[in-house]
Structure formats: structure tokens, C-alpha cells
Amino acid sequence: MNWTDRFAVIRRLWTYLRDYKGRLFLISMLIVAGIGAELSGPYLLKIILDNHLAVLGTDEEHLFDPDTFWMLVGLYAASFVTASGMNVWRSYISNTTAIKFMERLRMELLTRSQRIGMRYFDRQPAGAIVSRVFDDTESVKNVLLHTAGSFIIDSLRVLFLYVAIFLLSPRIALLSLLILPMFFAFHYITVRYNGKYLKVIKELKALKNTIFSEAVQVMPVLQLFRAEKAAAARYNEANDKLFKNSEKRLYMLHMTDINLNGLINGLLVASLVWVVGSQSLHTAVTFGLLYTVIQYINQICQTIGQIGIRLTHTNDSFVSAERMFALMDEADENWELNQTEEETIARIAFKNVSFGYQPGQQVLKNISFEARRGQTVAIVGLTGSGKSTILNLLQGLYSPNEGSIYVNDREIHTVDTAWRRNRTAVVMQDSFLLKGSIADNVAFLDKNMARSQIHEALSAVGMSQFAGQKDVKGSQHALGESGGALSFGQKQLVAFARALAHNPEVLLLDEATSKVDSETEAQIMETLRKRCEERIQLVVAHRLSTVKEADLILVLHRGEIAEQGTHEQLLQMRGRYHRLYMLQQMGSEVEAG
Ligand SMILES: Nc1ncnc2c1ncn2[C@@H]1O[C@H](COP(=O)(O)OP(=O)(O)O)[C@@H](O)[C@H]1O
Ligand SMILES: [Mg+2]
């Protein structure tokens, strides 16, 4: 990462940091006060040594002033206490500020990532995104503590130290400037090698998280296929690689760290003593001065060593910050805030829509249809024919490659996403339930939803045994992680009730009753029919018996509409639909018999 990129990151971080101006000012004051106190220590000792102790045992012993002497010793001790106090205070404030800041970034990242188009999530596995939100914000926090915080402190300290040495002896100051080029040479080498490992380490960490979260998500499947060992091996492999790379990186960091501090410091003090020992400087340098300057030089070397280590760490933080901002930008690109209206959705239409998830792949070909308020449009077809894809496009999760999708009379991507989503409800094959009660899951984060509305929706899907009781065992029935307490079918029903309770203008059902028995399914369909004049319903269903009553049935085959019409019309065509229907009729007769 070059310095222009870093500068861009810093500028962007600053736009967030501005809100913490007061705290930042306090921190700067504490930094300056802390460094001042720290540097005054050796200087006070110089005065004690040269002006007071030096006279003891000489002819000028009568000049020794005990009062001043003890005051100076007191000040010397106080300088350390003050410096530590300032540092503790500063560290507390900067750490709490950084944590607050990080939580704010996380919140923002989370809210923004919810707006990101589905295409992004297709490219990035869920684990990688979790790792981003947590690891990257953590790293950015470190950027602040180590760049804006410690880096500035350390640089200031070095500057102050040089100024102090310069005031004491300009010639020694020039000599100690030699540290800088040596430091830069070392640092250059460190950063180069470090960067190489860091990139690999970051990628491996994300991979590890992905493997882990995938394994947890599909645990029942893994167990069913007896694939636990293979999954563990996959995780181990990533872990091993990660360890090896981290080990190499740490080894290198330690090498450079030890070399940098010890070597440069030693060389400098040696050359200083040598120069002072030689004639030219002899007269100007007292014992106390020499002591103080050596102290200062030790501090310079230590501080510069720390800067070096921190810079190598900040490099990863910069990379993280950049990735984090990239994620935020991605969200912005996919987010259009145009109009907010009280208008309702009365029509949706596909016009010559073609689409593929990946370039060159055709999942939908030239799809056109229209659905108006009060109509139910059914989509049937074999698995993989593109039924769910049509619903995905309708939710604006993807954009068509060709053709257009209309909401009322506007192109879908020109209408406000929030407006459209508020008026749409979806029930899918896999229903997601949150931790909480069934009632909570029906209301789904809508705290204002009336209890009666929740109960009505639950009764509509035949879950009245949960809706009827008002006590904790009723609809307050607690759900475990992803709704663990219910059967698949029951979860689907809760998801269904959720959709109904929100009283949507567009209801999208994607095999929403696939895990529910035929009887309950028929009952749900009956409920839907009762209220259908108020909305547009798009139903993807497996059992054709459930879509018989639809106003329009689209028969999808390999992404194309092969046949369309009402149930009767399609039966008369004696084509695919007819064949499919007959097969299912036979099936249900066998089932019934
Ligand atoms: N996220 C995705 N990325 C790439 N291909 C996908 C994705 N989702 C579905 N597909 C592909 O699109 C085709 C249609 O899928 P889908 O619409 O889910 O079918 P259906 O719902 O009719 O069973 C399938 O070939 C499937 O492999
Ligand atoms: Mg599907």
C-alpha cells in the first residue's frame, strides 16, 4: 500500500474522528504534558549532578545549597510520577475513544452491508464478511491507537528529545541524527518482508472463519454424510498454514526489533563517548551533561524502535481500513434513495428479462409477464428452471442483464428500495427465525405490531395452538438458535404468519409450503384466496394442486416460459403442464390409496 492510498484512508478516518474533537484535544494536551515531564527528569538530574553534587569534595563545597538540592531531588521524583500519571490518563481516554469509535464503525458497516446487493454476497462467503466486520474494525481501532495515538506520541517524543539534546549541545545533536538513516534502512527491510506474510495471513484467517462457520451451519448434513473428519481436516490444514506463516513473520519481527534497538543504541553511545573523550569537545562537556545526553539517546533509540514495530502493524491496519471502506462503498453503490411516497404497488411486470448469475451463464431467457393487484400468478417448473431467480430479481437482489422489471410504471431500480421492501413480503423454502418468542418472530422487529394482528396471522396458518394462549407457553414460546424448537414445517408456518401479519401489497411465496402437509397447505391457500384482492401474489409451488386457482400460471423450462395460461387452458394444451399434472395426480392417488 503506497502513501497516497494511506493518506486517503487517513483523510476518510478523519471525517469520522472529527466527532471526537474534544477528546482528541485532551489527548494531545496529555501527550505534550507527559513527554515534557518525562524529558525534564534527566535534565533535572543533570543540574543536580553538575551544579550541586559536583561541588561536593571540592574547594567550592561552601556553595552547596541543601534547600535547592532537596527541592531538585523532589522535582526529579515528581517528574516521573507526573509522566506516569499523564500516560495512564491518556491511555485510558484514547483506548475508550478508540473502542467507541470501533463500535460505531461496526454499526455502520452492519447497517450498510444489509443494503449490499446480493451479487456481492455471492462472491463473498458469509464467514469472510463476519471476519471483515470484526477483524477489520478491530484493526482500524489499532490504526487509531497506534497511528493517530502512539505514532504521533513517539514522533513527538523523538522531536522533543532532539530539541533537548540540541539545547544541551548542538554538536552531539548532529551526531545523534545519525540514528535516522540507520533506522530507515532497517525499517524498509522489515516492512517489505512483513507485508509479504501479512497478506497471506489475512487470507488464511478469512478462510479459516469461512470453513468454521460453514461447518457449523451445515452440521446436521456433515454428520449425516459422516463428513465430520474431512471438515475438521480442512480446518486443520488452513490452521497449519496460518501458523507457519505467522511464525515466520514473528521470527522476522523479533530479529529486526532486537537488532535495531541494541545495535544502533550501542554504536551511538560508543561513538559519543569517543568523541567526547577526544580533545575537541572536552571542555564543553560535563559529567552531568554526558549522562543526560546518553539517557536521551537511549530514549530516542527505544522510541524509534517502537515506531518501527508500530509502523509494521499499522500497515495491516491500513489494509483493513481500506477493505472496510471498500465494503462501505460497495453498499453505497447498491443503494438508491430516490423517492418516499404513500403510493401503493398495483402492478409488477417483467419485460423481456434475461439474466445469469455469472457472465456467460443464462438462467432466465426473455421472460415477460404482468401481475396486477388482486391477481395471483403461479410459477411452476422443474428444479433449477429459474423459478427462485425470478423472485430474486423481483426483490431487487439482482439486476437483469437485459430487459426491465417494472413496479407500477417505474423501472425497479429507480424506485426507493425501502419503500418497495416495506410493501413486499417473502416466504421461502428455508425460513429464518430469530432467537425469541414466536410472537416476536411474527412481528419481526416491528415493536408496534398489535397482539391481535399477530394472533390473527398465526391462526391463518393453523398455528392457533400457539396463538390462542396468551401465556408464556403460547405464542411467547421461546425459540432457540435459528428456531431450533420447531419442526421445519412449523418454522415455515411461522415465516408465513410473519408475511401475512405485515399485510404486504406484494406477497412472494417460494415453495413456501413445501414442508407442510397437504391439508395445512390447502388451508393456507384458502386464507390467501380470501384476502387476495388486496394484493399481488406470486406463488412458486411444487404441488400443482395448490396453484390451480391462479389467474395465470407460467410454466418455466430451462429459464424460458414454455407455456402459460390458466389451469384449464394449460390442461387443454396437453403439453408440459398437462404431463406434470397427470404425474402428480397419479402420485397423490397412490398416496391416498
Ligand atoms: N446464487 C447463484 N449463483 C449462481 N448460480 C445460481 C445461483 N442461484 C441459482 N443459480 C442457478 O440458477 C439456476 C436456476 O436456479 P433457481 O432459480 O434457484 O431454480 P428453481 O428455483 O427453479 O429451482 C440453477 O441452474 C442454479 O444453479
Ligand atoms: Mg427455487
PDB file of C-alpha atoms in Angstrom, residues 422-579:
ATOM      1  CA  ASN A 422     -41.838  -2.287   3.085  1.00  0.00           C
ATOM      2  CA  ARG A 423     -44.625  -3.298   0.777  1.00  0.00           C
ATOM      3  CA  THR A 424     -43.289  -6.731  -0.082  1.00  0.00           C
ATOM      4  CA  ALA A 425     -43.189  -9.917   1.957  1.00  0.00           C
ATOM      5  CA  VAL A 426     -41.377 -13.114   1.041  1.00  0.00           C
ATOM      6  CA  VAL A 427     -41.703 -16.637   2.326  1.00  0.00           C
ATOM      7  CA  MET A 428     -39.027 -19.011   1.170  1.00  0.00           C
ATOM      8  CA  GLN A 429     -38.218 -22.684   1.444  1.00  0.00           C
ATOM      9  CA  ASP A 430     -35.757 -22.050   4.207  1.00  0.00           C
ATOM     10  CA  SER A 431     -37.355 -19.861   6.779  1.00  0.00           C
ATOM     11  CA  PHE A 432     -35.170 -17.822   9.054  1.00  0.00           C
ATOM     12  CA  LEU A 433     -36.340 -17.448  12.594  1.00  0.00           C
ATOM     13  CA  LEU A 434     -34.696 -15.196  15.106  1.00  0.00           C
ATOM     14  CA  LYS A 435     -33.968 -16.057  18.692  1.00  0.00           C
ATOM     15  CA  GLY A 436     -37.017 -15.056  20.691  1.00  0.00           C
ATOM     16  CA  SER A 437     -40.662 -15.957  21.013  1.00  0.00           C
ATOM     17  CA  ILE A 438     -42.932 -16.995  18.183  1.00  0.00           C
ATOM     18  CA  ALA A 439     -44.822 -13.736  18.600  1.00  0.00           C
ATOM     19  CA  ASP A 440     -41.559 -11.816  18.212  1.00  0.00           C
ATOM     20  CA  ASN A 441     -40.863 -13.774  15.081  1.00  0.00           C
ATOM     21  CA  VAL A 442     -44.202 -12.934  13.604  1.00  0.00           C
ATOM     22  CA  ALA A 443     -43.819  -9.251  14.447  1.00  0.00           C
ATOM     23  CA  PHE A 444     -40.193  -9.499  13.279  1.00  0.00           C
ATOM     24  CA  LEU A 445     -38.625  -6.381  14.745  1.00  0.00           C
ATOM     25  CA  ASP A 446     -41.852  -4.422  14.379  1.00  0.00           C
ATOM     26  CA  LYS A 447     -42.389  -3.460  18.008  1.00  0.00           C
ATOM     27  CA  ASN A 448     -45.669  -1.674  17.309  1.00  0.00           C
ATOM     28  CA  MET A 449     -47.478  -4.656  15.872  1.00  0.00           C
ATOM     29  CA  ALA A 450     -50.734  -5.314  17.720  1.00  0.00           C
ATOM     30  CA  ARG A 451     -51.108  -8.596  19.567  1.00  0.00           C
ATOM     31  CA  SER A 452     -54.371  -9.272  17.784  1.00  0.00           C
ATOM     32  CA  GLN A 453     -52.637  -8.909  14.446  1.00  0.00           C
ATOM     33  CA  ILE A 454     -50.029 -11.478  15.467  1.00  0.00           C
ATOM     34  CA  HIS A 455     -52.648 -13.917  16.666  1.00  0.00           C
ATOM     35  CA  GLU A 456     -54.765 -13.488  13.585  1.00  0.00           C
ATOM     36  CA  ALA A 457     -51.773 -14.276  11.366  1.00  0.00           C
ATOM     37  CA  LEU A 458     -50.897 -17.366  13.399  1.00  0.00           C
ATOM     38  CA  SER A 459     -54.451 -18.657  13.212  1.00  0.00           C
ATOM     39  CA  ALA A 460     -54.460 -18.104   9.470  1.00  0.00           C
ATOM     40  CA  VAL A 461     -51.651 -20.648   9.086  1.00  0.00           C
ATOM     41  CA  GLY A 462     -53.204 -23.120  11.502  1.00  0.00           C
ATOM     42  CA  MET A 463     -50.836 -22.351  14.344  1.00  0.00           C
ATOM     43  CA  SER A 464     -53.730 -21.288  16.555  1.00  0.00           C
ATOM     44  CA  GLN A 465     -52.469 -23.533  19.331  1.00  0.00           C
ATOM     45  CA  PHE A 466     -49.597 -21.014  19.623  1.00  0.00           C
ATOM     46  CA  ALA A 467     -51.780 -18.002  19.001  1.00  0.00           C
ATOM     47  CA  GLY A 468     -54.708 -18.826  21.234  1.00  0.00           C
ATOM     48  CA  GLN A 469     -52.896 -18.972  24.536  1.00  0.00           C
ATOM     49  CA  LYS A 470     -51.747 -15.685  25.907  1.00  0.00           C
ATOM     50  CA  ASP A 471     -49.406 -17.170  28.489  1.00  0.00           C
ATOM     51  CA  VAL A 472     -45.716 -17.853  28.028  1.00  0.00           C
ATOM     52  CA  LYS A 473     -46.291 -21.297  26.612  1.00  0.00           C
ATOM     53  CA  GLY A 474     -48.410 -19.910  23.809  1.00  0.00           C
ATOM     54  CA  SER A 475     -47.142 -17.590  21.175  1.00  0.00           C
ATOM     55  CA  GLN A 476     -44.440 -16.433  23.567  1.00  0.00           C
ATOM     56  CA  HIS A 477     -42.964 -19.913  23.182  1.00  0.00           C
ATOM     57  CA  ALA A 478     -39.229 -19.340  23.089  1.00  0.00           C
ATOM     58  CA  LEU A 479     -37.232 -20.347  20.028  1.00  0.00           C
ATOM     59  CA  GLY A 480     -33.638 -21.479  20.133  1.00  0.00           C
ATOM     60  CA  GLU A 481     -30.896 -20.549  17.716  1.00  0.00           C
ATOM     61  CA  SER A 482     -32.449 -20.363  14.206  1.00  0.00           C
ATOM     62  CA  GLY A 483     -35.743 -21.618  15.602  1.00  0.00           C
ATOM     63  CA  GLY A 484     -34.441 -24.913  16.923  1.00  0.00           C
ATOM     64  CA  ALA A 485     -37.546 -25.683  18.989  1.00  0.00           C
ATOM     65  CA  LEU A 486     -39.893 -26.103  15.998  1.00  0.00           C
ATOM     66  CA  SER A 487     -40.109 -28.599  13.168  1.00  0.00           C
ATOM     67  CA  PHE A 488     -39.178 -27.454   9.648  1.00  0.00           C
ATOM     68  CA  GLY A 489     -42.840 -27.304   8.712  1.00  0.00           C
ATOM     69  CA  GLN A 490     -43.744 -25.285  11.795  1.00  0.00           C
ATOM     70  CA  LYS A 491     -40.928 -22.857  11.082  1.00  0.00           C
ATOM     71  CA  GLN A 492     -42.313 -22.375   7.604  1.00  0.00           C
ATOM     72  CA  LEU A 493     -45.683 -21.659   9.094  1.00  0.00           C
ATOM     73  CA  VAL A 494     -44.250 -19.044  11.433  1.00  0.00           C
ATOM     74  CA  ALA A 495     -42.485 -17.418   8.493  1.00  0.00           C
ATOM     75  CA  PHE A 496     -45.771 -17.486   6.654  1.00  0.00           C
ATOM     76  CA  ALA A 497     -47.601 -15.884   9.541  1.00  0.00           C
ATOM     77  CA  ARG A 498     -44.889 -13.226   9.610  1.00  0.00           C
ATOM     78  CA  ALA A 499     -45.528 -12.419   5.957  1.00  0.00           C
ATOM     79  CA  LEU A 500     -49.281 -12.276   6.451  1.00  0.00           C
ATOM     80  CA  ALA A 501     -49.084 -10.186   9.610  1.00  0.00           C
ATOM     81  CA  HIS A 502     -47.212  -7.478   7.738  1.00  0.00           C
ATOM     82  CA  ASN A 503     -50.102  -7.293   5.331  1.00  0.00           C
ATOM     83  CA  PRO A 504     -47.968  -6.808   2.228  1.00  0.00           C
ATOM     84  CA  GLU A 505     -49.058  -5.406  -1.106  1.00  0.00           C
ATOM     85  CA  VAL A 506     -46.829  -7.919  -2.859  1.00  0.00           C
ATOM     86  CA  LEU A 507     -46.554 -11.426  -1.468  1.00  0.00           C
ATOM     87  CA  LEU A 508     -43.842 -13.675  -2.856  1.00  0.00           C
ATOM     88  CA  LEU A 509     -44.027 -17.345  -1.968  1.00  0.00           C
ATOM     89  CA  ASP A 510     -41.160 -19.605  -2.981  1.00  0.00           C
ATOM     90  CA  GLU A 511     -42.235 -23.171  -2.253  1.00  0.00           C
ATOM     91  CA  ALA A 512     -43.378 -21.716   0.993  1.00  0.00           C
ATOM     92  CA  THR A 513     -45.454 -24.724   1.895  1.00  0.00           C
ATOM     93  CA  SER A 514     -43.074 -27.396   0.639  1.00  0.00           C
ATOM     94  CA  LYS A 515     -42.525 -28.829   4.108  1.00  0.00           C
ATOM     95  CA  VAL A 516     -46.117 -28.564   5.229  1.00  0.00           C
ATOM     96  CA  ASP A 517     -48.681 -31.348   4.847  1.00  0.00           C
ATOM     97  CA  SER A 518     -51.243 -31.092   2.023  1.00  0.00           C
ATOM     98  CA  GLU A 519     -54.121 -30.381   4.367  1.00  0.00           C
ATOM     99  CA  THR A 520     -52.475 -27.404   6.053  1.00  0.00           C
ATOM    100  CA  GLU A 521     -51.266 -26.210   2.659  1.00  0.00           C
ATOM    101  CA  ALA A 522     -54.812 -26.246   1.305  1.00  0.00           C
ATOM    102  CA  GLN A 523     -55.964 -24.308   4.349  1.00  0.00           C
ATOM    103  CA  ILE A 524     -53.255 -21.666   3.846  1.00  0.00           C
ATOM    104  CA  MET A 525     -54.118 -21.338   0.175  1.00  0.00           C
ATOM    105  CA  GLU A 526     -57.722 -20.812   1.143  1.00  0.00           C
ATOM    106  CA  THR A 527     -56.670 -18.000   3.522  1.00  0.00           C
ATOM    107  CA  LEU A 528     -54.622 -16.420   0.762  1.00  0.00           C
ATOM    108  CA  ARG A 529     -57.570 -16.501  -1.620  1.00  0.00           C
ATOM    109  CA  LYS A 530     -59.766 -14.729   0.902  1.00  0.00           C
ATOM    110  CA  ARG A 531     -57.529 -11.694   1.077  1.00  0.00           C
ATOM    111  CA  CYS A 532     -56.100 -11.792  -2.423  1.00  0.00           C
ATOM    112  CA  GLU A 533     -57.994  -8.852  -3.886  1.00  0.00           C
ATOM    113  CA  GLU A 534     -55.838  -6.529  -1.781  1.00  0.00           C
ATOM    114  CA  ARG A 535     -52.507  -7.644  -3.147  1.00  0.00           C
ATOM    115  CA  ILE A 536     -50.352  -9.147  -5.836  1.00  0.00           C
ATOM    116  CA  GLN A 537     -49.361 -12.737  -5.157  1.00  0.00           C
ATOM    117  CA  LEU A 538     -46.556 -14.589  -6.841  1.00  0.00           C
ATOM    118  CA  VAL A 539     -46.523 -18.248  -5.939  1.00  0.00           C
ATOM    119  CA  VAL A 540     -43.843 -20.767  -6.741  1.00  0.00           C
ATOM    120  CA  ALA A 541     -45.240 -24.148  -5.841  1.00  0.00           C
ATOM    121  CA  HIS A 542     -44.335 -27.732  -6.231  1.00  0.00           C
ATOM    122  CA  ARG A 543     -47.771 -29.257  -5.878  1.00  0.00           C
ATOM    123  CA  LEU A 544     -49.766 -28.115  -8.872  1.00  0.00           C
ATOM    124  CA  SER A 545     -53.000 -28.660  -6.972  1.00  0.00           C
ATOM    125  CA  THR A 546     -52.140 -25.569  -4.914  1.00  0.00           C
ATOM    126  CA  VAL A 547     -51.893 -23.268  -7.929  1.00  0.00           C
ATOM    127  CA  LYS A 548     -54.988 -24.446  -9.789  1.00  0.00           C
ATOM    128  CA  GLU A 549     -56.869 -21.287  -8.908  1.00  0.00           C
ATOM    129  CA  ALA A 550     -54.159 -18.854 -10.007  1.00  0.00           C
ATOM    130  CA  ASP A 551     -55.093 -16.210 -12.547  1.00  0.00           C
ATOM    131  CA  LEU A 552     -52.020 -17.001 -14.565  1.00  0.00           C
ATOM    132  CA  ILE A 553     -49.688 -19.961 -14.465  1.00  0.00           C
ATOM    133  CA  LEU A 554     -46.233 -19.697 -16.015  1.00  0.00           C
ATOM    134  CA  VAL A 555     -44.585 -22.991 -16.882  1.00  0.00           C
ATOM    135  CA  LEU A 556     -40.858 -22.434 -16.782  1.00  0.00           C
ATOM    136  CA  HIS A 557     -38.486 -24.697 -18.610  1.00  0.00           C
ATOM    137  CA  ARG A 558     -34.741 -24.053 -18.642  1.00  0.00           C
ATOM    138  CA  GLY A 559     -35.248 -20.377 -17.954  1.00  0.00           C
ATOM    139  CA  GLU A 560     -37.895 -19.832 -20.593  1.00  0.00           C
ATOM    140  CA  ILE A 561     -41.645 -19.584 -20.337  1.00  0.00           C
ATOM    141  CA  ALA A 562     -42.635 -22.753 -22.159  1.00  0.00           C
ATOM    142  CA  GLU A 563     -46.380 -22.438 -21.592  1.00  0.00           C
ATOM    143  CA  GLN A 564     -48.700 -20.016 -19.885  1.00  0.00           C
ATOM    144  CA  GLY A 565     -52.370 -19.662 -19.113  1.00  0.00           C
ATOM    145  CA  THR A 566     -54.933 -20.704 -16.537  1.00  0.00           C
ATOM    146  CA  HIS A 567     -55.114 -24.242 -15.216  1.00  0.00           C
ATOM    147  CA  GLU A 568     -57.849 -25.185 -17.663  1.00  0.00           C
ATOM    148  CA  GLN A 569     -56.132 -23.609 -20.647  1.00  0.00           C
ATOM    149  CA  LEU A 570     -52.872 -25.349 -19.813  1.00  0.00           C
ATOM    150  CA  LEU A 571     -54.555 -28.727 -19.440  1.00  0.00           C
ATOM    151  CA  GLN A 572     -56.118 -28.312 -22.828  1.00  0.00           C
ATOM    152  CA  MET A 573     -52.741 -27.659 -24.404  1.00  0.00           C
ATOM    153  CA  ARG A 574     -51.728 -31.177 -23.387  1.00  0.00           C
ATOM    154  CA  GLY A 575     -48.125 -30.103 -23.073  1.00  0.00           C
ATOM    155  CA  ARG A 576     -45.675 -29.999 -20.194  1.00  0.00           C
ATOM    156  CA  TYR A 577     -48.161 -28.756 -17.650  1.00  0.00           C
ATOM    157  CA  HIS A 578     -50.616 -31.470 -18.552  1.00  0.00           C
ATOM    158  CA  ARG A 579     -47.950 -34.133 -18.262  1.00  0.00           C
TER     159      ARG A 579
END
